[in-house]
mmCIF file of N, CA and C in Angstrom:
data_model
loop_
_atom_site.group_PDB
_atom_site.id
_atom_site.type_symbol
_atom_site.label_atom_id
_atom_site.label_comp_id
_atom_site.label_asym_id
_atom_site.label_seq_id
_atom_site.Cartn_x
_atom_site.Cartn_y
_atom_site.Cartn_z
ATOM 1 N N MET A 1 94.727 107.056 72.796
ATOM 2 C CA MET A 1 95.593 107.201 73.941
ATOM 3 C C MET A 1 94.934 106.542 75.159
ATOM 4 N N GLN A 2 95.718 105.789 75.889
ATOM 5 C CA GLN A 2 95.205 105.127 77.072
ATOM 6 C C GLN A 2 95.215 106.078 78.259
ATOM 7 N N ALA A 3 94.187 105.977 79.069
ATOM 8 C CA ALA A 3 94.127 106.793 80.281
ATOM 9 C C ALA A 3 95.264 106.423 81.223
ATOM 10 N N VAL A 4 95.526 105.115 81.324
ATOM 11 C CA VAL A 4 96.576 104.615 82.212
ATOM 12 C C VAL A 4 97.425 103.611 81.421
ATOM 13 N N PRO A 5 98.530 104.052 80.851
ATOM 14 C CA PRO A 5 99.375 103.093 80.136
ATOM 15 C C PRO A 5 100.105 102.165 81.104
ATOM 16 N N TRP A 6 100.395 100.964 80.640
ATOM 17 C CA TRP A 6 101.177 100.040 81.455
ATOM 18 C C TRP A 6 102.641 100.270 81.136
ATOM 19 N N TYR A 7 103.402 100.544 82.161
ATOM 20 C CA TYR A 7 104.842 100.723 82.017
ATOM 21 C C TYR A 7 105.550 99.604 82.780
ATOM 22 N N ALA A 8 106.681 99.180 82.270
ATOM 23 C CA ALA A 8 107.450 98.125 82.934
ATOM 24 C C ALA A 8 107.788 98.493 84.372
ATOM 25 N N ILE A 9 107.922 99.771 84.647
ATOM 26 C CA ILE A 9 108.257 100.209 86.009
ATOM 27 C C ILE A 9 107.156 99.852 87.013
ATOM 28 N N LEU A 10 105.953 99.584 86.526
ATOM 29 C CA LEU A 10 104.859 99.192 87.408
ATOM 30 C C LEU A 10 104.951 97.719 87.826
ATOM 31 N N GLU A 11 105.788 96.950 87.143
ATOM 32 C CA GLU A 11 105.896 95.532 87.466
ATOM 33 C C GLU A 11 106.582 95.347 88.814
ATOM 34 N N THR A 12 106.011 94.458 89.601
ATOM 35 C CA THR A 12 106.570 94.167 90.921
ATOM 36 C C THR A 12 107.548 92.998 90.883
ATOM 37 N N GLY A 13 107.429 92.171 89.846
ATOM 38 C CA GLY A 13 108.228 90.955 89.786
ATOM 39 C C GLY A 13 107.513 89.764 90.388
ATOM 40 N N HIS A 14 106.347 89.991 90.968
ATOM 41 C CA HIS A 14 105.518 88.905 91.511
ATOM 42 C C HIS A 14 104.383 88.704 90.510
ATOM 43 N N VAL A 15 104.431 87.597 89.775
ATOM 44 C CA VAL A 15 103.538 87.400 88.628
ATOM 45 C C VAL A 15 102.059 87.546 88.973
ATOM 46 N N PRO A 16 101.533 86.888 90.011
ATOM 47 C CA PRO A 16 100.099 87.052 90.283
ATOM 48 C C PRO A 16 99.705 88.503 90.579
ATOM 49 N N MET A 17 100.539 89.232 91.310
ATOM 50 C CA MET A 17 100.232 90.642 91.572
ATOM 51 C C MET A 17 100.274 91.442 90.277
ATOM 52 N N ASP A 18 101.271 91.185 89.435
ATOM 53 C CA ASP A 18 101.379 91.924 88.179
ATOM 54 C C ASP A 18 100.197 91.640 87.253
ATOM 55 N N VAL A 19 99.725 90.398 87.238
ATOM 56 C CA VAL A 19 98.547 90.065 86.427
ATOM 57 C C VAL A 19 97.334 90.850 86.931
ATOM 58 N N ASP A 20 97.146 90.891 88.244
ATOM 59 C CA ASP A 20 96.032 91.653 88.820
ATOM 60 C C ASP A 20 96.144 93.135 88.483
ATOM 61 N N HIS A 21 97.357 93.675 88.593
ATOM 62 C CA HIS A 21 97.555 95.102 88.311
ATOM 63 C C HIS A 21 97.277 95.418 86.843
ATOM 64 N N ARG A 22 97.715 94.553 85.943
ATOM 65 C CA ARG A 22 97.454 94.784 84.510
ATOM 66 C C ARG A 22 95.951 94.765 84.226
ATOM 67 N N LYS A 23 95.242 93.865 84.891
ATOM 68 C CA LYS A 23 93.789 93.806 84.705
ATOM 69 C C LYS A 23 93.132 95.101 85.180
ATOM 70 N N LEU A 24 93.603 95.632 86.312
ATOM 71 C CA LEU A 24 93.073 96.909 86.799
ATOM 72 C C LEU A 24 93.382 98.049 85.829
ATOM 73 N N VAL A 25 94.575 98.057 85.278
ATOM 74 C CA VAL A 25 94.927 99.072 84.277
ATOM 75 C C VAL A 25 93.994 98.961 83.078
ATOM 76 N N ASP A 26 93.737 97.730 82.624
ATOM 77 C CA ASP A 26 92.816 97.538 81.493
ATOM 78 C C ASP A 26 91.427 98.069 81.822
ATOM 79 N N LEU A 27 90.964 97.824 83.031
ATOM 80 C CA LEU A 27 89.645 98.331 83.427
ATOM 81 C C LEU A 27 89.631 99.856 83.497
ATOM 82 N N PHE A 28 90.702 100.458 84.018
ATOM 83 C CA PHE A 28 90.767 101.919 84.028
ATOM 84 C C PHE A 28 90.745 102.465 82.600
ATOM 85 N N ASN A 29 91.387 101.785 81.681
ATOM 86 C CA ASN A 29 91.370 102.231 80.293
ATOM 87 C C ASN A 29 89.989 102.061 79.667
ATOM 88 N N LEU A 30 89.282 101.000 80.043
ATOM 89 C CA LEU A 30 87.899 100.827 79.594
ATOM 90 C C LEU A 30 87.032 101.961 80.125
ATOM 91 N N LEU A 31 87.246 102.333 81.366
ATOM 92 C CA LEU A 31 86.513 103.456 81.952
ATOM 93 C C LEU A 31 86.850 104.752 81.216
ATOM 94 N N GLY A 32 88.123 104.959 80.923
ATOM 95 C CA GLY A 32 88.531 106.145 80.167
ATOM 96 C C GLY A 32 87.861 106.199 78.811
ATOM 97 N N ASP A 33 87.794 105.056 78.137
ATOM 98 C CA ASP A 33 87.105 105.003 76.840
ATOM 99 C C ASP A 33 85.624 105.319 77.007
ATOM 100 N N GLY A 34 85.029 104.808 78.094
ATOM 101 C CA GLY A 34 83.615 105.082 78.345
ATOM 102 C C GLY A 34 83.348 106.555 78.551
ATOM 103 N N ILE A 35 84.263 107.230 79.239
ATOM 104 C CA ILE A 35 84.112 108.673 79.448
ATOM 105 C C ILE A 35 84.292 109.412 78.129
ATOM 106 N N LYS A 36 85.348 109.080 77.392
ATOM 107 C CA LYS A 36 85.615 109.768 76.117
ATOM 108 C C LYS A 36 84.500 109.538 75.103
ATOM 109 N N ASP A 37 83.952 108.316 75.098
ATOM 110 C CA ASP A 37 82.922 107.964 74.115
ATOM 111 C C ASP A 37 81.509 108.269 74.595
ATOM 112 N N CYS A 38 81.394 108.968 75.728
ATOM 113 C CA CYS A 38 80.098 109.382 76.285
ATOM 114 C C CYS A 38 79.136 108.202 76.451
ATOM 115 N N LYS A 39 79.628 107.129 77.044
ATOM 116 C CA LYS A 39 78.799 105.938 77.241
ATOM 117 C C LYS A 39 77.855 106.067 78.427
ATOM 118 N N GLY A 40 78.026 107.110 79.220
ATOM 119 C CA GLY A 40 77.069 107.397 80.271
ATOM 120 C C GLY A 40 77.451 106.894 81.640
ATOM 121 N N LYS A 41 76.708 107.393 82.609
ATOM 122 C CA LYS A 41 76.970 107.121 84.029
ATOM 123 C C LYS A 41 76.802 105.642 84.365
ATOM 124 N N ASP A 42 75.765 104.993 83.829
ATOM 125 C CA ASP A 42 75.539 103.582 84.156
ATOM 126 C C ASP A 42 76.712 102.716 83.708
ATOM 127 N N PHE A 43 77.204 102.944 82.497
ATOM 128 C CA PHE A 43 78.344 102.185 81.993
ATOM 129 C C PHE A 43 79.566 102.421 82.878
ATOM 130 N N CYS A 44 79.847 103.680 83.156
ATOM 131 C CA CYS A 44 81.033 104.025 83.945
ATOM 132 C C CYS A 44 80.928 103.491 85.370
ATOM 133 N N ASP A 45 79.740 103.554 85.968
ATOM 134 C CA ASP A 45 79.555 102.995 87.306
ATOM 135 C C ASP A 45 79.794 101.486 87.297
ATOM 136 N N SER A 46 79.340 100.804 86.249
ATOM 137 C CA SER A 46 79.545 99.368 86.137
ATOM 138 C C SER A 46 81.031 99.029 86.044
ATOM 139 N N VAL A 47 81.769 99.790 85.255
ATOM 140 C CA VAL A 47 83.211 99.555 85.145
ATOM 141 C C VAL A 47 83.891 99.843 86.479
ATOM 142 N N LEU A 48 83.497 100.916 87.135
ATOM 143 C CA LEU A 48 84.065 101.223 88.453
ATOM 144 C C LEU A 48 83.754 100.122 89.465
ATOM 145 N N ASP A 49 82.553 99.565 89.395
ATOM 146 C CA ASP A 49 82.218 98.443 90.274
ATOM 147 C C ASP A 49 83.154 97.268 90.008
ATOM 148 N N ASN A 50 83.448 97.012 88.736
ATOM 149 C CA ASN A 50 84.389 95.940 88.390
ATOM 150 C C ASN A 50 85.792 96.238 88.906
ATOM 151 N N ILE A 51 86.210 97.498 88.805
ATOM 152 C CA ILE A 51 87.519 97.889 89.328
ATOM 153 C C ILE A 51 87.579 97.615 90.829
ATOM 154 N N ILE A 52 86.551 98.023 91.535
ATOM 155 C CA ILE A 52 86.520 97.832 92.994
ATOM 156 C C ILE A 52 86.517 96.346 93.345
ATOM 157 N N GLN A 53 85.709 95.558 92.651
ATOM 158 C CA GLN A 53 85.653 94.125 92.946
ATOM 159 C C GLN A 53 86.974 93.437 92.615
ATOM 160 N N ASP A 54 87.585 93.780 91.486
ATOM 161 C CA ASP A 54 88.874 93.182 91.136
ATOM 162 C C ASP A 54 89.964 93.612 92.107
ATOM 163 N N ALA A 55 89.911 94.854 92.536
ATOM 164 C CA ALA A 55 90.893 95.319 93.515
ATOM 165 C C ALA A 55 90.736 94.551 94.824
ATOM 166 N N LYS A 56 89.499 94.360 95.257
ATOM 167 C CA LYS A 56 89.269 93.605 96.491
ATOM 168 C C LYS A 56 89.799 92.180 96.370
ATOM 169 N N ALA A 57 89.614 91.549 95.212
ATOM 170 C CA ALA A 57 90.140 90.199 94.999
ATOM 171 C C ALA A 57 91.664 90.202 95.036
ATOM 172 N N SER A 58 92.260 91.211 94.456
ATOM 173 C CA SER A 58 93.713 91.355 94.487
ATOM 174 C C SER A 58 94.196 91.547 95.920
ATOM 175 N N PHE A 59 93.455 92.322 96.682
ATOM 176 C CA PHE A 59 93.822 92.564 98.074
ATOM 177 C C PHE A 59 93.766 91.266 98.890
ATOM 178 N N VAL A 60 92.783 90.426 98.606
ATOM 179 C CA VAL A 60 92.690 89.139 99.308
ATOM 180 C C VAL A 60 93.941 88.315 99.030
ATOM 181 N N LEU A 61 94.368 88.268 97.783
ATOM 182 C CA LEU A 61 95.593 87.543 97.435
ATOM 183 C C LEU A 61 96.777 88.085 98.225
ATOM 184 N N GLU A 62 96.954 89.401 98.193
ATOM 185 C CA GLU A 62 98.086 90.021 98.879
ATOM 186 C C GLU A 62 98.013 89.780 100.390
ATOM 187 N N GLU A 63 96.837 89.931 100.955
ATOM 188 C CA GLU A 63 96.696 89.768 102.399
ATOM 189 C C GLU A 63 96.909 88.324 102.825
ATOM 190 N N THR A 64 96.532 87.388 101.976
ATOM 191 C CA THR A 64 96.797 85.973 102.246
ATOM 192 C C THR A 64 98.298 85.709 102.240
ATOM 193 N N LEU A 65 98.992 86.265 101.253
ATOM 194 C CA LEU A 65 100.451 86.108 101.189
ATOM 195 C C LEU A 65 101.129 86.746 102.403
ATOM 196 N N MET A 66 100.644 87.922 102.788
ATOM 197 C CA MET A 66 101.235 88.606 103.947
ATOM 198 C C MET A 66 101.073 87.771 105.215
ATOM 199 N N ALA A 67 99.892 87.214 105.404
ATOM 200 C CA ALA A 67 99.640 86.403 106.606
ATOM 201 C C ALA A 67 100.465 85.119 106.568
ATOM 202 N N LYS A 68 100.483 84.472 105.428
ATOM 203 C CA LYS A 68 101.203 83.202 105.289
ATOM 204 C C LYS A 68 102.698 83.364 105.572
ATOM 205 N N HIS A 69 103.253 84.484 105.132
ATOM 206 C CA HIS A 69 104.703 84.683 105.239
ATOM 207 C C HIS A 69 105.090 85.667 106.350
ATOM 208 N N HIS A 70 104.131 86.029 107.191
ATOM 209 C CA HIS A 70 104.390 86.911 108.343
ATOM 210 C C HIS A 70 105.077 88.213 107.908
ATOM 211 N N TYR A 71 104.469 88.859 106.934
ATOM 212 C CA TYR A 71 105.008 90.116 106.411
ATOM 213 C C TYR A 71 104.998 91.166 107.527
ATOM 214 N N PRO A 72 106.147 91.761 107.829
ATOM 215 C CA PRO A 72 106.214 92.674 108.978
ATOM 216 C C PRO A 72 105.418 93.976 108.821
ATOM 217 N N LYS A 73 105.095 94.354 107.604
ATOM 218 C CA LYS A 73 104.329 95.588 107.388
ATOM 219 C C LYS A 73 102.885 95.297 106.984
ATOM 220 N N ALA A 74 102.405 94.139 107.363
ATOM 221 C CA ALA A 74 101.062 93.718 106.946
ATOM 222 C C ALA A 74 99.975 94.668 107.438
ATOM 223 N N ASP A 75 100.052 95.090 108.684
ATOM 224 C CA ASP A 75 98.996 95.960 109.225
ATOM 225 C C ASP A 75 98.883 97.250 108.424
ATOM 226 N N GLU A 76 100.011 97.857 108.111
ATOM 227 C CA GLU A 76 100.017 99.094 107.331
ATOM 228 C C GLU A 76 99.471 98.857 105.925
ATOM 229 N N HIS A 77 99.864 97.741 105.323
ATOM 230 C CA HIS A 77 99.436 97.430 103.965
ATOM 231 C C HIS A 77 97.930 97.154 103.928
ATOM 232 N N VAL A 78 97.443 96.399 104.887
ATOM 233 C CA VAL A 78 96.006 96.092 104.958
ATOM 234 C C VAL A 78 95.200 97.366 105.180
ATOM 235 N N ALA A 79 95.695 98.254 106.020
ATOM 236 C CA ALA A 79 95.014 99.528 106.247
ATOM 237 C C ALA A 79 94.957 100.344 104.956
ATOM 238 N N GLU A 80 96.021 100.303 104.182
ATOM 239 C CA GLU A 80 96.032 100.999 102.889
ATOM 240 C C GLU A 80 94.990 100.407 101.951
ATOM 241 N N HIS A 81 94.822 99.092 101.959
ATOM 242 C CA HIS A 81 93.789 98.463 101.129
ATOM 243 C C HIS A 81 92.406 98.997 101.501
ATOM 244 N N ALA A 82 92.127 99.073 102.787
ATOM 245 C CA ALA A 82 90.820 99.582 103.232
ATOM 246 C C ALA A 82 90.632 101.030 102.793
ATOM 247 N N ALA A 83 91.675 101.823 102.905
ATOM 248 C CA ALA A 83 91.592 103.229 102.480
ATOM 249 C C ALA A 83 91.386 103.321 100.969
ATOM 250 N N MET A 84 92.016 102.428 100.217
ATOM 251 C CA MET A 84 91.853 102.442 98.760
ATOM 252 C C MET A 84 90.411 102.144 98.366
ATOM 253 N N VAL A 85 89.807 101.175 99.017
ATOM 254 C CA VAL A 85 88.409 100.854 98.716
ATOM 255 C C VAL A 85 87.530 102.060 99.026
ATOM 256 N N GLU A 86 87.767 102.690 100.144
ATOM 257 C CA GLU A 86 86.994 103.884 100.520
ATOM 258 C C GLU A 86 87.166 105.000 99.488
ATOM 259 N N ARG A 87 88.407 105.235 99.053
ATOM 260 C CA ARG A 87 88.652 106.275 98.050
ATOM 261 C C ARG A 87 87.960 105.943 96.722
ATOM 262 N N ALA A 88 87.978 104.666 96.344
ATOM 263 C CA ALA A 88 87.326 104.263 95.090
ATOM 264 C C ALA A 88 85.814 104.448 95.172
ATOM 265 N N LEU A 89 85.237 104.102 96.309
ATOM 266 C CA LEU A 89 83.791 104.294 96.480
ATOM 267 C C LEU A 89 83.432 105.777 96.444
ATOM 268 N N ASN A 90 84.248 106.616 97.065
ATOM 269 C CA ASN A 90 84.009 108.062 97.031
ATOM 270 C C ASN A 90 84.174 108.619 95.621
ATOM 271 N N TYR A 91 85.170 108.113 94.902
ATOM 272 C CA TYR A 91 85.369 108.550 93.513
ATOM 273 C C TYR A 91 84.146 108.170 92.671
ATOM 274 N N ARG A 92 83.629 106.954 92.872
ATOM 275 C CA ARG A 92 82.456 106.502 92.119
ATOM 276 C C ARG A 92 81.280 107.443 92.360
ATOM 277 N N ILE A 93 81.075 107.836 93.611
ATOM 278 C CA ILE A 93 79.965 108.728 93.957
ATOM 279 C C ILE A 93 80.132 110.092 93.300
ATOM 280 N N SER A 94 81.358 110.585 93.272
ATOM 281 C CA SER A 94 81.606 111.948 92.778
ATOM 282 C C SER A 94 81.815 112.035 91.277
ATOM 283 N N LEU A 95 81.982 110.902 90.596
ATOM 284 C CA LEU A 95 82.281 110.929 89.164
ATOM 285 C C LEU A 95 81.127 111.546 88.375
ATOM 286 N N ASP A 96 81.425 112.628 87.697
ATOM 287 C CA ASP A 96 80.467 113.265 86.796
ATOM 288 C C ASP A 96 80.982 113.040 85.383
ATOM 289 N N VAL A 97 80.470 111.992 84.731
ATOM 290 C CA VAL A 97 80.995 111.601 83.415
ATOM 291 C C VAL A 97 80.740 112.658 82.351
ATOM 292 N N ASN A 98 79.849 113.596 82.615
ATOM 293 C CA ASN A 98 79.527 114.617 81.625
ATOM 294 C C ASN A 98 80.329 115.901 81.794
ATOM 295 N N SER A 99 81.165 115.964 82.828
ATOM 296 C CA SER A 99 81.933 117.190 83.028
ATOM 297 C C SER A 99 83.128 117.217 82.076
ATOM 298 N N ALA A 100 83.566 118.414 81.767
ATOM 299 C CA ALA A 100 84.683 118.580 80.837
ATOM 300 C C ALA A 100 85.966 117.968 81.380
ATOM 301 N N GLY A 101 86.118 117.931 82.682
ATOM 302 C CA GLY A 101 87.349 117.427 83.276
ATOM 303 C C GLY A 101 87.285 115.980 83.719
ATOM 304 N N ALA A 102 86.234 115.244 83.343
ATOM 305 C CA ALA A 102 86.052 113.880 83.834
ATOM 306 C C ALA A 102 87.198 112.956 83.435
ATOM 307 N N TYR A 103 87.664 113.079 82.199
ATOM 308 C CA TYR A 103 88.730 112.196 81.730
ATOM 309 C C TYR A 103 90.029 112.476 82.479
ATOM 310 N N MET A 104 90.383 113.734 82.619
ATOM 311 C CA MET A 104 91.614 114.079 83.335
ATOM 312 C C MET A 104 91.508 113.711 84.811
ATOM 313 N N ALA A 105 90.322 113.838 85.379
ATOM 314 C CA ALA A 105 90.122 113.445 86.769
ATOM 315 C C ALA A 105 90.335 111.937 86.926
ATOM 316 N N LEU A 106 89.879 111.175 85.937
ATOM 317 C CA LEU A 106 90.095 109.729 85.955
ATOM 318 C C LEU A 106 91.586 109.410 85.896
ATOM 319 N N VAL A 107 92.301 110.055 84.987
ATOM 320 C CA VAL A 107 93.740 109.819 84.851
ATOM 321 C C VAL A 107 94.430 110.107 86.180
ATOM 322 N N HIS A 108 94.090 111.227 86.781
ATOM 323 C CA HIS A 108 94.695 111.596 88.062
ATOM 324 C C HIS A 108 94.335 110.578 89.147
ATOM 325 N N PHE A 109 93.070 110.204 89.228
ATOM 326 C CA PHE A 109 92.641 109.247 90.233
ATOM 327 C C PHE A 109 93.378 107.915 90.070
ATOM 328 N N ALA A 110 93.455 107.414 88.845
ATOM 329 C CA ALA A 110 94.108 106.129 88.595
ATOM 330 C C ALA A 110 95.592 106.181 88.948
ATOM 331 N N GLU A 111 96.236 107.271 88.593
ATOM 332 C CA GLU A 111 97.666 107.402 88.909
ATOM 333 C C GLU A 111 97.887 107.394 90.418
ATOM 334 N N VAL A 112 97.100 108.164 91.121
ATOM 335 C CA VAL A 112 97.261 108.249 92.568
ATOM 336 C C VAL A 112 96.823 106.947 93.230
ATOM 337 N N TRP A 113 95.680 106.443 92.818
ATOM 338 C CA TRP A 113 95.083 105.285 93.473
ATOM 339 C C TRP A 113 95.881 104.010 93.215
ATOM 340 N N LEU A 114 96.168 103.725 91.966
ATOM 341 C CA LEU A 114 96.812 102.458 91.614
ATOM 342 C C LEU A 114 98.329 102.560 91.618
ATOM 343 N N CYS A 115 98.873 103.524 90.916
ATOM 344 C CA CYS A 115 100.327 103.607 90.775
ATOM 345 C C CYS A 115 101.008 103.870 92.108
ATOM 346 N N TYR A 116 100.461 104.753 92.907
ATOM 347 C CA TYR A 116 101.031 105.029 94.223
ATOM 348 C C TYR A 116 101.090 103.742 95.045
ATOM 349 N N HIS A 117 100.006 102.989 95.030
ATOM 350 C CA HIS A 117 99.954 101.760 95.815
ATOM 351 C C HIS A 117 100.994 100.753 95.321
ATOM 352 N N ILE A 118 101.112 100.610 94.023
ATOM 353 C CA ILE A 118 102.097 99.675 93.484
ATOM 354 C C ILE A 118 103.505 100.094 93.904
ATOM 355 N N PHE A 119 103.826 101.370 93.700
ATOM 356 C CA PHE A 119 105.183 101.848 93.994
ATOM 357 C C PHE A 119 105.549 101.759 95.468
ATOM 358 N N PHE A 120 104.628 102.134 96.345
ATOM 359 C CA PHE A 120 104.975 102.287 97.746
ATOM 360 C C PHE A 120 104.529 101.147 98.662
ATOM 361 N N PHE A 121 103.742 100.228 98.138
ATOM 362 C CA PHE A 121 103.302 99.111 98.961
ATOM 363 C C PHE A 121 103.587 97.760 98.295
ATOM 364 N N ASP A 122 103.092 97.576 97.072
ATOM 365 C CA ASP A 122 103.197 96.261 96.446
ATOM 366 C C ASP A 122 104.613 95.891 96.029
ATOM 367 N N LYS A 123 105.386 96.849 95.564
ATOM 368 C CA LYS A 123 106.767 96.540 95.204
ATOM 369 C C LYS A 123 107.557 96.083 96.435
ATOM 370 N N GLU A 124 107.297 96.707 97.558
ATOM 371 C CA GLU A 124 107.982 96.307 98.788
ATOM 372 C C GLU A 124 107.547 94.906 99.213
ATOM 373 N N LEU A 125 106.259 94.621 99.125
ATOM 374 C CA LEU A 125 105.768 93.283 99.447
ATOM 375 C C LEU A 125 106.376 92.251 98.500
ATOM 376 N N ALA A 126 106.394 92.544 97.218
ATOM 377 C CA ALA A 126 106.958 91.599 96.240
ATOM 378 C C ALA A 126 108.445 91.357 96.512
ATOM 379 N N GLY A 127 109.174 92.394 96.877
ATOM 380 C CA GLY A 127 110.583 92.235 97.220
ATOM 381 C C GLY A 127 110.756 91.326 98.427
ATOM 382 N N PHE A 128 109.914 91.528 99.427
ATOM 383 C CA PHE A 128 109.954 90.675 100.628
ATOM 384 C C PHE A 128 109.677 89.223 100.240
ATOM 385 N N LEU A 129 108.641 89.005 99.444
ATOM 386 C CA LEU A 129 108.293 87.641 99.035
ATOM 387 C C LEU A 129 109.409 87.006 98.225
ATOM 388 N N GLY A 130 110.061 87.795 97.382
ATOM 389 C CA GLY A 130 111.170 87.298 96.590
ATOM 390 C C GLY A 130 112.369 86.890 97.442
ATOM 391 N N ARG A 131 112.597 87.616 98.502
ATOM 392 C CA ARG A 131 113.743 87.324 99.389
ATOM 393 C C ARG A 131 113.521 86.057 100.215
ATOM 394 N N ILE A 132 112.271 85.742 100.522
ATOM 395 C CA ILE A 132 112.037 84.565 101.366
ATOM 396 C C ILE A 132 111.813 83.296 100.554
ATOM 397 N N SER A 133 111.727 83.425 99.243
ATOM 398 C CA SER A 133 111.485 82.238 98.389
ATOM 399 C C SER A 133 112.719 81.395 98.252
#
C-alpha cells in the first residue's frame, strides 16, 4: 500500500506541475517504505531532504510562471511556498521513524502538506495559466 497514492483528482492540467507533483508523491512513498521497512533515521532524513529540494525546484518553476504571467495571487502563493518549506523542515526535525505512529504521521503530513497545496493553490494557478494561453 502506498502512503500517498496518486489520484487523477490531484492533476492540475499543467504538465510540468503535474510531473513535479508525481515525483513528490513518489518520494513520499519511498519515505513511507523506509519507515515501514525500518531503514532508519538517516535514510528517512535523506529522502525528506530530497522532498524538500524537489519541492523548492517546483516552487521556482511556479514562481517563475507567476511572475512571467502577472498572476494576481502570486504573493499569497509564494508565501504558502515559504510556509511549506518551514513545515517540511519542522516535520524532518520531529520525525521519529521508530515510533508506532510514524507511518500514519507521514500519511497525514503528506496529505496536508502536498494535497492541500495542490487543491487550493496549484489548481487555481494552473487554471489561470490555461485561460491565458
